[in-house]
Coordinates of C-alpha atoms in Angstrom, one line a residue:
M1 CA -3.8 -49.9 86.4
T2 CA -2.9 -53.1 84.5
V3 CA -5.3 -56.1 84.9
D4 CA -4.0 -59.6 84.2
T5 CA -7.1 -60.9 82.6
S6 CA -5.5 -63.9 81.0
T7 CA -4.4 -65.3 84.3
R8 CA -7.8 -64.7 85.8
V9 CA -9.5 -66.5 82.8
R10 CA -7.4 -69.5 83.3
E11 CA -8.2 -69.5 87.1
L12 CA -11.9 -69.4 86.4
L13 CA -11.8 -72.2 83.8
A14 CA -9.7 -74.3 86.3
Q15 CA -12.6 -74.1 88.7
Y16 CA -15.5 -74.9 86.5
E17 CA -14.1 -77.1 83.7
T18 CA -12.9 -80.0 85.8
P19 CA -14.2 -83.6 85.2
D20 CA -15.5 -83.7 88.8
A21 CA -17.2 -80.3 88.8
C22 CA -20.3 -80.3 90.9
A23 CA -22.9 -77.5 90.5
A24 CA -24.2 -77.6 94.1
E25 CA -20.7 -77.5 95.4
L26 CA -19.7 -74.6 93.1
L27 CA -22.9 -72.5 93.6
C28 CA -23.6 -73.2 97.3
D29 CA -21.7 -75.7 99.5
R30 CA -18.2 -74.2 99.2
H31 CA -19.3 -70.9 100.6
P32 CA -19.4 -70.0 104.3
A33 CA -22.6 -71.4 105.8
D34 CA -23.5 -68.1 107.5
A35 CA -22.9 -65.9 104.5
V36 CA -26.0 -64.4 102.9
A37 CA -26.7 -65.6 99.4
F38 CA -30.0 -63.6 98.7
T39 CA -32.1 -61.1 100.4
V40 CA -35.7 -61.7 99.2
V41 CA -37.7 -58.5 99.4
E42 CA -41.5 -58.4 99.5
S43 CA -43.7 -55.7 98.1
D44 CA -44.2 -54.2 101.6
L45 CA -40.3 -54.0 101.8
S46 CA -40.2 -56.7 104.5
S47 CA -37.2 -59.0 103.7
T48 CA -35.7 -62.5 104.5
D49 CA -32.0 -63.3 104.2
L50 CA -31.2 -66.8 102.8
T51 CA -27.8 -68.0 103.9
F52 CA -25.8 -70.6 102.0
G53 CA -26.0 -73.0 104.9
W54 CA -29.9 -72.8 105.0
L55 CA -30.0 -73.2 101.2
R56 CA -27.8 -76.2 101.4
E57 CA -30.1 -77.9 104.0
Q58 CA -33.3 -77.0 102.1
S59 CA -32.0 -78.0 98.7
T60 CA -30.8 -81.3 100.0
R61 CA -34.4 -82.0 101.1
F62 CA -35.7 -81.1 97.6
A63 CA -33.1 -83.1 95.8
A64 CA -34.1 -86.2 97.8
A65 CA -37.8 -85.4 97.0
L66 CA -36.9 -85.2 93.3
A67 CA -35.2 -88.7 93.6
D68 CA -38.5 -90.0 95.1
L69 CA -40.3 -88.5 92.1
G70 CA -38.2 -90.4 89.7
V71 CA -35.9 -87.6 88.6
E72 CA -32.5 -88.9 87.6
P73 CA -29.3 -86.9 86.7
G74 CA -29.6 -85.4 83.3
D75 CA -33.4 -85.2 83.5
C76 CA -35.2 -81.9 83.0
V77 CA -37.2 -80.1 85.8
A78 CA -39.0 -76.9 85.0
T79 CA -39.9 -74.0 87.2
L80 CA -42.8 -71.6 86.6
M81 CA -42.1 -69.3 89.6
G82 CA -41.5 -65.8 90.7
K83 CA -38.3 -64.5 92.4
S84 CA -38.7 -66.2 95.9
A85 CA -37.0 -68.4 98.4
D86 CA -38.8 -71.3 97.0
L87 CA -37.4 -70.7 93.6
V88 CA -33.8 -70.7 94.9
V89 CA -34.3 -73.8 96.9
A90 CA -35.9 -75.5 93.9
L91 CA -33.1 -74.5 91.6
L92 CA -30.4 -75.7 93.9
G93 CA -32.3 -78.9 94.6
I94 CA -32.4 -79.6 90.8
W95 CA -28.7 -79.0 90.3
R96 CA -27.8 -80.9 93.5
R97 CA -29.8 -83.9 92.0
G98 CA -27.7 -83.4 88.7
A99 CA -30.9 -82.5 86.8
V100 CA -31.3 -79.8 84.3
H101 CA -33.4 -76.7 84.9
V102 CA -35.9 -75.4 82.4
P103 CA -36.9 -71.8 83.1
L104 CA -40.5 -70.8 82.4
F105 CA -41.2 -67.1 82.5
T106 CA -44.3 -66.3 84.6
A107 CA -45.7 -64.0 81.9
F108 CA -45.8 -66.9 79.3
A109 CA -49.2 -68.1 78.1
P110 CA -50.0 -71.8 78.1
P111 CA -48.8 -72.5 74.4
A112 CA -45.3 -71.2 75.3
I113 CA -45.2 -73.2 78.5
A114 CA -46.4 -76.4 76.8
F115 CA -43.9 -76.0 74.0
R116 CA -41.0 -75.8 76.4
L117 CA -42.2 -78.6 78.6
E118 CA -42.7 -80.9 75.7
A119 CA -39.5 -79.9 73.8
S120 CA -37.4 -80.5 77.0
G121 CA -39.2 -83.7 78.0
A122 CA -39.5 -82.3 81.6
K123 CA -40.4 -84.9 84.2
V124 CA -41.4 -82.3 86.9
V125 CA -42.6 -78.7 86.9
V126 CA -42.6 -76.6 90.0
A127 CA -45.1 -73.9 89.9
D128 CA -46.4 -71.0 92.1
E129 CA -49.9 -71.4 93.1
N130 CA -51.0 -68.4 91.0
Q131 CA -49.6 -70.1 87.9
L132 CA -51.4 -73.4 88.2
D133 CA -54.3 -72.4 85.9
K134 CA -51.8 -72.2 83.0
L135 CA -50.9 -75.9 83.5
A136 CA -54.5 -77.1 83.5
P137 CA -55.5 -79.4 80.6
G138 CA -57.1 -77.5 77.8
E139 CA -56.7 -76.3 74.2
D140 CA -53.0 -75.5 74.7
M141 CA -52.0 -77.9 77.4
P142 CA -52.2 -81.7 77.0
A143 CA -54.6 -83.8 79.1
D144 CA -52.1 -86.6 79.3
A145 CA -49.1 -84.6 80.3
S146 CA -46.0 -86.7 81.1
W147 CA -44.8 -84.3 83.8
Q148 CA -45.7 -84.1 87.4
V149 CA -46.7 -80.7 88.9
V150 CA -45.4 -79.6 92.3
V151 CA -47.1 -76.5 93.8
A152 CA -45.3 -73.8 95.7
G153 CA -48.4 -72.8 97.6
E154 CA -51.3 -74.1 99.7
R155 CA -53.5 -75.7 97.0
E156 CA -55.5 -78.5 98.6
G157 CA -55.0 -82.0 97.1
A158 CA -51.9 -80.9 95.2
L159 CA -48.4 -82.2 95.5
R160 CA -47.0 -79.4 97.5
F161 CA -43.5 -78.1 97.6
A162 CA -43.5 -77.5 101.4
D163 CA -44.8 -81.1 102.0
L164 CA -42.0 -82.6 100.0
L165 CA -39.4 -80.7 101.9
A166 CA -40.9 -81.8 105.2
Q167 CA -40.7 -85.4 104.3
H168 CA -37.0 -85.4 104.1
S169 CA -34.1 -84.3 106.3
G170 CA -31.3 -81.9 105.5
D171 CA -28.8 -84.7 105.4
D172 CA -30.8 -87.2 103.5
P173 CA -28.3 -89.3 101.5
R174 CA -30.7 -89.3 98.5
G175 CA -30.2 -85.6 98.3
A176 CA -26.4 -85.8 98.2
A177 CA -24.8 -83.5 95.6
V178 CA -24.1 -85.3 92.2
A179 CA -20.9 -84.3 90.4
L180 CA -21.1 -84.7 86.6
G181 CA -18.2 -82.6 85.3
G182 CA -17.9 -79.2 83.6
D183 CA -19.5 -80.2 80.4
A184 CA -22.7 -81.4 82.1
P185 CA -25.8 -79.2 81.4
I186 CA -27.5 -77.4 84.4
V187 CA -30.0 -75.3 82.3
R188 CA -31.9 -75.7 79.1
L189 CA -33.0 -72.2 78.3
F190 CA -35.1 -71.6 75.2
T191 CA -34.3 -68.6 73.1
S192 CA -36.9 -65.8 72.9
G193 CA -38.2 -66.9 69.5
T194 CA -38.5 -63.4 67.9
T195 CA -38.4 -65.2 64.5
G196 CA -39.3 -68.9 64.3
T197 CA -39.5 -71.6 66.9
P198 CA -37.5 -71.1 70.1
K199 CA -34.4 -73.2 70.3
G200 CA -33.1 -75.0 73.4
V201 CA -29.7 -73.7 74.6
P202 CA -27.9 -76.2 76.9
V203 CA -25.9 -74.3 79.5
P204 CA -23.0 -76.4 81.1
I205 CA -21.4 -76.1 84.5
R206 CA -18.3 -74.5 82.8
A207 CA -20.5 -71.6 81.6
L208 CA -20.2 -70.4 85.3
A209 CA -16.7 -69.2 84.5
A210 CA -18.0 -66.8 81.8
F211 CA -20.9 -65.7 84.1
R212 CA -18.5 -65.0 87.0
S213 CA -16.1 -63.0 84.7
Y214 CA -18.9 -60.6 83.8
I215 CA -19.9 -60.2 87.4
E216 CA -16.3 -59.2 88.1
W217 CA -15.4 -57.1 85.1
G218 CA -18.6 -56.1 83.4
L219 CA -20.6 -55.2 86.5
D220 CA -17.7 -54.8 88.9
V221 CA -19.7 -56.3 91.9
R222 CA -17.6 -55.9 95.0
E223 CA -17.9 -57.5 98.4
D224 CA -19.2 -54.3 100.0
D225 CA -21.8 -53.7 97.2
V226 CA -25.5 -54.1 97.6
F227 CA -26.1 -55.7 94.3
W228 CA -29.5 -55.9 92.6
N229 CA -30.1 -57.3 89.1
A230 CA -33.8 -56.6 88.6
A231 CA -34.1 -58.9 85.5
D232 CA -36.4 -61.9 85.7
P233 CA -34.7 -65.2 86.0
G234 CA -37.1 -66.6 83.4
W235 CA -34.7 -65.2 80.8
A236 CA -31.0 -65.3 80.3
Y237 CA -29.8 -62.0 81.9
G238 CA -31.8 -62.6 85.1
L239 CA -30.9 -66.3 85.3
Y240 CA -27.3 -65.9 84.6
Y241 CA -26.5 -62.7 86.5
A242 CA -29.2 -62.4 89.3
L243 CA -28.8 -66.0 90.3
L244 CA -26.0 -68.1 88.8
G245 CA -23.3 -65.5 88.7
P246 CA -23.8 -64.1 92.2
M247 CA -24.0 -67.7 93.6
A248 CA -20.9 -68.7 91.8
S249 CA -19.1 -65.6 93.2
G250 CA -20.5 -66.0 96.7
I251 CA -22.0 -62.5 96.8
R252 CA -25.3 -61.4 98.2
S253 CA -27.9 -60.6 95.6
I254 CA -31.4 -58.9 96.0
L255 CA -34.5 -60.7 94.7
L256 CA -37.7 -58.7 94.6
H257 CA -40.7 -60.9 95.1
A258 CA -43.1 -58.5 93.4
G259 CA -44.0 -57.0 90.1
F260 CA -42.1 -54.1 88.7
S261 CA -43.2 -50.5 89.4
A262 CA -41.0 -47.4 89.3
P263 CA -42.0 -46.2 92.9
L264 CA -41.3 -49.7 94.4
T265 CA -37.9 -49.8 92.6
W266 CA -36.9 -46.5 94.1
Q267 CA -38.1 -47.6 97.6
V268 CA -36.1 -50.9 97.3
M269 CA -33.0 -48.8 96.4
E270 CA -33.5 -46.6 99.3
R271 CA -34.4 -49.1 102.0
F272 CA -31.6 -51.5 101.2
G273 CA -28.9 -49.0 100.0
V274 CA -28.4 -50.5 96.6
T275 CA -25.0 -49.5 95.1
N276 CA -24.8 -51.7 92.0
F277 CA -27.9 -52.1 89.8
A278 CA -28.6 -53.9 86.6
A279 CA -31.7 -54.0 84.6
A280 CA -33.1 -54.0 81.0
P281 CA -33.5 -50.7 79.2
T282 CA -37.2 -50.9 79.8
V283 CA -36.7 -50.5 83.5
Y284 CA -34.6 -47.4 83.1
R285 CA -37.0 -45.9 80.6
S286 CA -39.8 -46.5 83.1
L287 CA -37.8 -44.9 85.9
R288 CA -37.0 -41.9 83.6
A289 CA -40.8 -41.5 82.8
D290 CA -41.8 -41.6 86.5
E291 CA -42.9 -38.2 87.5
A292 CA -41.5 -38.4 91.1
P293 CA -37.9 -37.1 91.5
V294 CA -35.1 -39.5 92.1
P295 CA -34.7 -40.0 95.9
E296 CA -31.7 -38.2 97.2
S297 CA -30.6 -41.2 99.2
V298 CA -30.2 -43.3 96.1
K299 CA -26.4 -43.5 95.6
L300 CA -25.5 -45.9 92.8
R301 CA -21.8 -46.8 92.3
R302 CA -22.5 -48.8 89.2
A303 CA -25.5 -49.1 86.8
S304 CA -25.6 -51.5 83.9
S305 CA -28.1 -52.5 81.2
A306 CA -28.7 -55.4 78.7
G307 CA -31.3 -56.7 76.5
E308 CA -31.7 -53.9 73.9
P309 CA -29.4 -51.1 73.1
L310 CA -29.5 -48.1 75.3
T311 CA -30.8 -45.0 73.7
P312 CA -28.9 -41.8 74.3
D313 CA -31.6 -40.2 76.3
V314 CA -31.4 -42.8 79.0
I315 CA -27.7 -42.4 79.3
A316 CA -28.0 -38.6 79.6
W317 CA -30.8 -38.9 82.1
S318 CA -28.7 -41.4 84.2
E319 CA -25.7 -39.0 84.3
T320 CA -27.9 -36.1 85.4
E321 CA -30.3 -37.8 87.8
L322 CA -28.5 -40.9 89.0
G323 CA -25.0 -39.4 89.1
V324 CA -23.7 -42.5 87.2
T325 CA -23.6 -43.4 83.6
V326 CA -25.7 -46.5 82.7
R327 CA -23.4 -48.8 80.8
D328 CA -24.6 -50.8 77.8
Q329 CA -23.7 -54.5 77.7
Y330 CA -24.3 -56.9 74.9
G331 CA -24.8 -60.7 74.9
Q332 CA -27.1 -63.5 73.9
T333 CA -28.8 -66.5 75.5
E334 CA -26.3 -68.7 73.8
H335 CA -23.2 -67.0 75.5
G336 CA -24.2 -64.6 78.2
M337 CA -22.5 -61.2 78.0
F338 CA -19.4 -61.0 75.8
I339 CA -19.2 -57.3 74.4
I340 CA -19.3 -54.8 77.2
N341 CA -18.7 -51.3 78.5
A342 CA -16.7 -52.6 81.4
W343 CA -17.0 -51.1 84.9
A344 CA -14.0 -52.7 86.5
D345 CA -10.8 -50.7 87.2
G346 CA -8.2 -51.3 84.4
L347 CA -10.8 -52.0 81.8
R348 CA -13.1 -49.0 82.3
E349 CA -13.2 -46.4 79.6
D350 CA -15.4 -43.4 78.9
V351 CA -18.6 -44.4 77.3
V352 CA -19.0 -43.6 73.6
A353 CA -22.6 -42.8 72.6
G354 CA -24.1 -45.8 70.8
S355 CA -21.3 -48.1 71.5
M356 CA -21.7 -51.5 73.3
G357 CA -18.0 -51.4 74.1
R358 CA -15.3 -54.0 73.7
P359 CA -15.1 -57.8 74.0
L360 CA -15.1 -59.1 77.5
P361 CA -11.7 -60.6 78.4
G362 CA -11.8 -64.3 77.3
W363 CA -13.7 -63.4 74.2
S364 CA -12.6 -62.4 70.7
C365 CA -15.1 -60.7 68.3
A366 CA -15.2 -59.0 65.0
V367 CA -17.6 -57.7 62.4
L368 CA -17.6 -59.8 59.3
S369 CA -18.5 -58.5 55.8
D370 CA -22.1 -59.3 54.6
D371 CA -20.8 -61.1 51.5
S372 CA -17.8 -63.0 52.9
D373 CA -16.4 -64.5 56.1
E374 CA -13.7 -61.8 56.1
V375 CA -13.3 -59.1 58.8
A376 CA -14.9 -55.9 57.6
P377 CA -13.0 -52.6 57.7
P378 CA -13.9 -50.1 60.5
N379 CA -17.1 -48.1 60.0
T380 CA -18.4 -50.7 57.6
P381 CA -21.8 -52.5 58.4
G382 CA -21.6 -56.2 58.7
R383 CA -22.3 -59.3 60.9
V384 CA -21.3 -59.3 64.6
A385 CA -19.3 -62.6 65.1
I386 CA -17.3 -64.4 67.8
D387 CA -14.0 -66.0 67.0
T388 CA -14.3 -69.5 68.4
T389 CA -10.5 -70.2 68.2
A390 CA -9.6 -67.3 70.5
S391 CA -12.6 -67.2 73.0
P392 CA -11.7 -69.6 75.9
L393 CA -14.8 -68.5 77.8
M394 CA -17.2 -69.4 75.0
W395 CA -19.2 -72.4 76.1
F396 CA -22.0 -72.8 73.5
T397 CA -21.5 -75.7 71.1
G398 CA -25.0 -76.2 69.7
Y399 CA -28.7 -76.2 70.2
S400 CA -30.5 -79.2 71.7
D401 CA -31.6 -81.7 69.0
A402 CA -31.3 -79.1 66.3
P403 CA -28.2 -79.7 64.2
E404 CA -29.3 -77.7 61.2
K405 CA -30.0 -74.6 63.3
T406 CA -26.6 -75.1 65.0
A407 CA -24.8 -75.4 61.7
A408 CA -26.5 -72.1 60.5
R409 CA -24.8 -70.3 63.4
F410 CA -21.2 -71.2 62.4
T411 CA -19.1 -70.5 59.3
P412 CA -18.3 -73.7 57.3
D413 CA -14.8 -73.9 58.8
G414 CA -16.2 -73.5 62.3
R415 CA -14.0 -70.5 63.2
W416 CA -16.8 -67.9 63.5
Y417 CA -20.0 -68.0 65.4
I418 CA -22.5 -65.7 63.7
T419 CA -24.6 -63.8 66.2
G420 CA -27.4 -62.9 63.8
D421 CA -26.9 -59.2 64.8
A422 CA -25.7 -56.5 62.5
G423 CA -23.2 -53.8 63.6
Q424 CA -19.9 -52.2 62.9
T425 CA -16.7 -51.2 64.7
D426 CA -14.8 -47.9 64.8
E427 CA -11.1 -47.2 64.3
D428 CA -10.5 -47.8 68.0
G429 CA -12.1 -51.3 68.0
R430 CA -15.4 -50.4 69.8
F431 CA -18.5 -52.2 68.6
F432 CA -21.7 -50.5 67.6
F433 CA -25.0 -52.4 67.3
S434 CA -27.2 -51.7 64.4
S435 CA -30.0 -54.3 64.5
R436 CA -30.7 -58.0 64.4
D437 CA -30.1 -59.1 60.8
D438 CA -33.7 -59.5 60.0
D439 CA -34.5 -56.0 61.2
V440 CA -32.3 -54.2 58.9
I441 CA -34.3 -51.8 56.6
I442 CA -33.1 -51.4 53.0
M443 CA -34.8 -48.4 51.5
A444 CA -33.9 -47.4 48.0
G445 CA -30.5 -49.1 48.4
Y446 CA -29.8 -47.6 51.8
R447 CA -29.2 -49.9 54.8
I448 CA -30.9 -48.3 57.8
G449 CA -30.6 -49.7 61.3
P450 CA -33.8 -49.1 63.3
F451 CA -31.8 -48.2 66.4
D452 CA -30.4 -45.1 64.8
V453 CA -33.9 -43.7 64.1
E454 CA -35.3 -45.0 67.4
S455 CA -32.5 -43.1 69.3
V456 CA -33.7 -39.8 67.7
L457 CA -37.4 -40.4 68.3
V458 CA -36.9 -40.9 72.0
M459 CA -35.1 -37.6 72.2
H460 CA -38.6 -35.9 72.1
D461 CA -39.7 -35.0 75.6
D462 CA -43.1 -36.6 75.0
V463 CA -41.8 -40.0 73.8
V464 CA -41.3 -42.9 76.2
E465 CA -40.4 -45.7 73.7
A466 CA -40.2 -46.1 70.0
A467 CA -39.7 -48.9 67.5
V468 CA -39.0 -48.6 63.8
V469 CA -39.7 -51.3 61.2
G470 CA -39.5 -51.6 57.4
M471 CA -42.7 -52.0 55.4
P472 CA -43.0 -53.1 51.8
D473 CA -43.1 -50.2 49.2
E474 CA -43.3 -50.7 45.4
L475 CA -41.1 -47.7 44.7
R476 CA -38.4 -47.9 47.4
G477 CA -38.5 -51.6 48.3
E478 CA -39.1 -50.6 52.0
V479 CA -40.1 -47.6 53.8
L480 CA -39.9 -46.8 57.5
E481 CA -42.8 -46.8 59.9
A482 CA -42.5 -45.8 63.5
F483 CA -44.5 -47.1 66.5
V484 CA -44.3 -44.7 69.4
V485 CA -45.4 -44.9 73.1
L486 CA -46.1 -41.4 74.5
R487 CA -45.7 -40.0 78.0
S488 CA -48.9 -40.4 80.1
G489 CA -51.3 -37.7 79.3
V490 CA -49.9 -36.7 76.0
E491 CA -52.3 -36.9 73.0
G492 CA -50.9 -38.3 69.7
T493 CA -51.8 -35.6 67.1
D494 CA -50.9 -35.2 63.5
E495 CA -48.8 -32.2 64.6
L496 CA -46.8 -34.4 66.9
K497 CA -46.3 -36.9 64.0
K498 CA -44.9 -34.1 61.8
E499 CA -42.6 -33.0 64.7
L500 CA -41.2 -36.5 65.1
Q501 CA -40.6 -36.9 61.4
Q502 CA -38.8 -33.5 61.2
L503 CA -36.7 -34.5 64.3
V504 CA -35.4 -37.6 62.5
K505 CA -34.6 -35.5 59.4
K506 CA -32.7 -33.0 61.5
K507 CA -30.9 -35.3 63.9
F508 CA -30.2 -38.4 61.7
A509 CA -30.8 -38.2 58.0
A510 CA -33.4 -36.6 55.6
H511 CA -34.0 -39.9 53.8
A512 CA -34.5 -42.0 56.9
Y513 CA -37.5 -40.4 58.4
P514 CA -40.6 -42.6 59.2
R515 CA -43.2 -42.2 56.5
S516 CA -45.9 -43.2 59.0
V517 CA -46.0 -42.7 62.8
H518 CA -48.4 -44.8 64.9
F519 CA -49.1 -44.0 68.5
V520 CA -49.5 -47.2 70.6
P521 CA -50.0 -47.9 74.3
H522 CA -47.1 -50.3 74.4
L523 CA -44.6 -52.2 72.3
P524 CA -44.7 -56.0 72.0
K525 CA -41.7 -57.5 73.6
T526 CA -40.1 -60.8 74.4
P527 CA -39.7 -61.9 78.1
S528 CA -36.1 -60.4 77.9
G529 CA -37.5 -56.9 77.0
K530 CA -36.5 -57.1 73.2
V531 CA -39.0 -55.4 70.9
Q532 CA -40.7 -57.9 68.6
R533 CA -40.6 -55.9 65.5
Y534 CA -41.9 -58.8 63.4
I535 CA -45.3 -58.3 65.2
L536 CA -45.3 -54.7 64.3
R537 CA -44.6 -55.6 60.7
Q538 CA -47.5 -57.9 60.7
G539 CA -49.7 -55.1 62.0
K540 CA -50.8 -57.0 65.1

């Protein structure tokens, strides 16, 4: 089957790049009023359907309320909220007003929240009631904050979200949709900050073309699918592909208004008949570690993962237990997904172990040599890069108020965007992830990607997760140390350490085994599920 991807890319860009592009119209108003946009599921499995018509009416109320609060088009409004109906209404109200959304992950501590609010200059922050304490003045939060706080809850004496909605009508002219054009930002999302200060990424309306293309080609979400992206909207994969992508496409998406647990995940899949599932590798590893068998009624047509490379054990488990191969997808906050193991007919190929696939249509990528901006030969480690001259869906042009950091991402001639990740291609043009540049381990002249060693460690039946880092060594420059999370009830013994070391020698390379193995209860991670290896290197 031949897929005319070039024509489709042009069609998508024609919708979202126009000078009169309006976020509220593209994400909500143009869809049938009675069509369901989201099904919000509670922890007891009760649910509420949110139609596009209801969202239009409610978000008009909130857009009018934002106008009353002094929010003008282009101003920033933050949310510190879980996945709920209030969150969707707040977001659409922000975009209807022409304002810019600043996502705040609910697991953030006050310093991370304060940094994002101050860096963005947010005028308003909408917060769930159980998050309010993080916004209270204190050591990490200014007493003279410039932002107003709106509470999604019943807190007495607070400026309450429900009250603001009640004060306006669903046809209030102050809540009319503002059209600012395809280049206008709708989100300022901060990078996870694994190394250094998080950087603000402005996401324009035209990025919706790229998000929608991934929904169609990467995830292959169809009209008759029950789609669930379990990622949190406080980070890119959840915001782009659990909220923005589905709304742009007009498809129904499930939002679970509850914390993650393996049993609850299986129950949601059963009750709602999920057929297309996407989540971070951490979720799949937790489902694999769950002692309960996979429910027979779970019938996934598609399963996808993003955030960290999938280890082979998860892929093998999914094929055996889920009856479908979880496909690894690669992207960044700055772009969304752009190298994928596509699910769509005509693009789908057999999954090659360890490969993150091929560039998504509309993108052109390569691996550049470490010592020049020339394309590296196949099977040669180098820097993963995007060809800006041949990637019409690329929307990132620079970080907010950070010209030096922006310049560091592009080659001097502007042709290549350097992702900061190391990898290589094979003879067939497939891409393979090695590590982020600062995670590469150089031991006695050998370049070792931690993912290669981690993939072997998790082959052991008693290992749930593993992370490998390089530690200074006078003789070799660096040596490998492994941090391992064991299956519940398993004791970390010296004998098990030796087993794991021998496993790496046998399955990967004799020189690349970890000289030390540390058993830990959990691995430090960013909100997007990426392992923070720099924390492990610091011994924290």
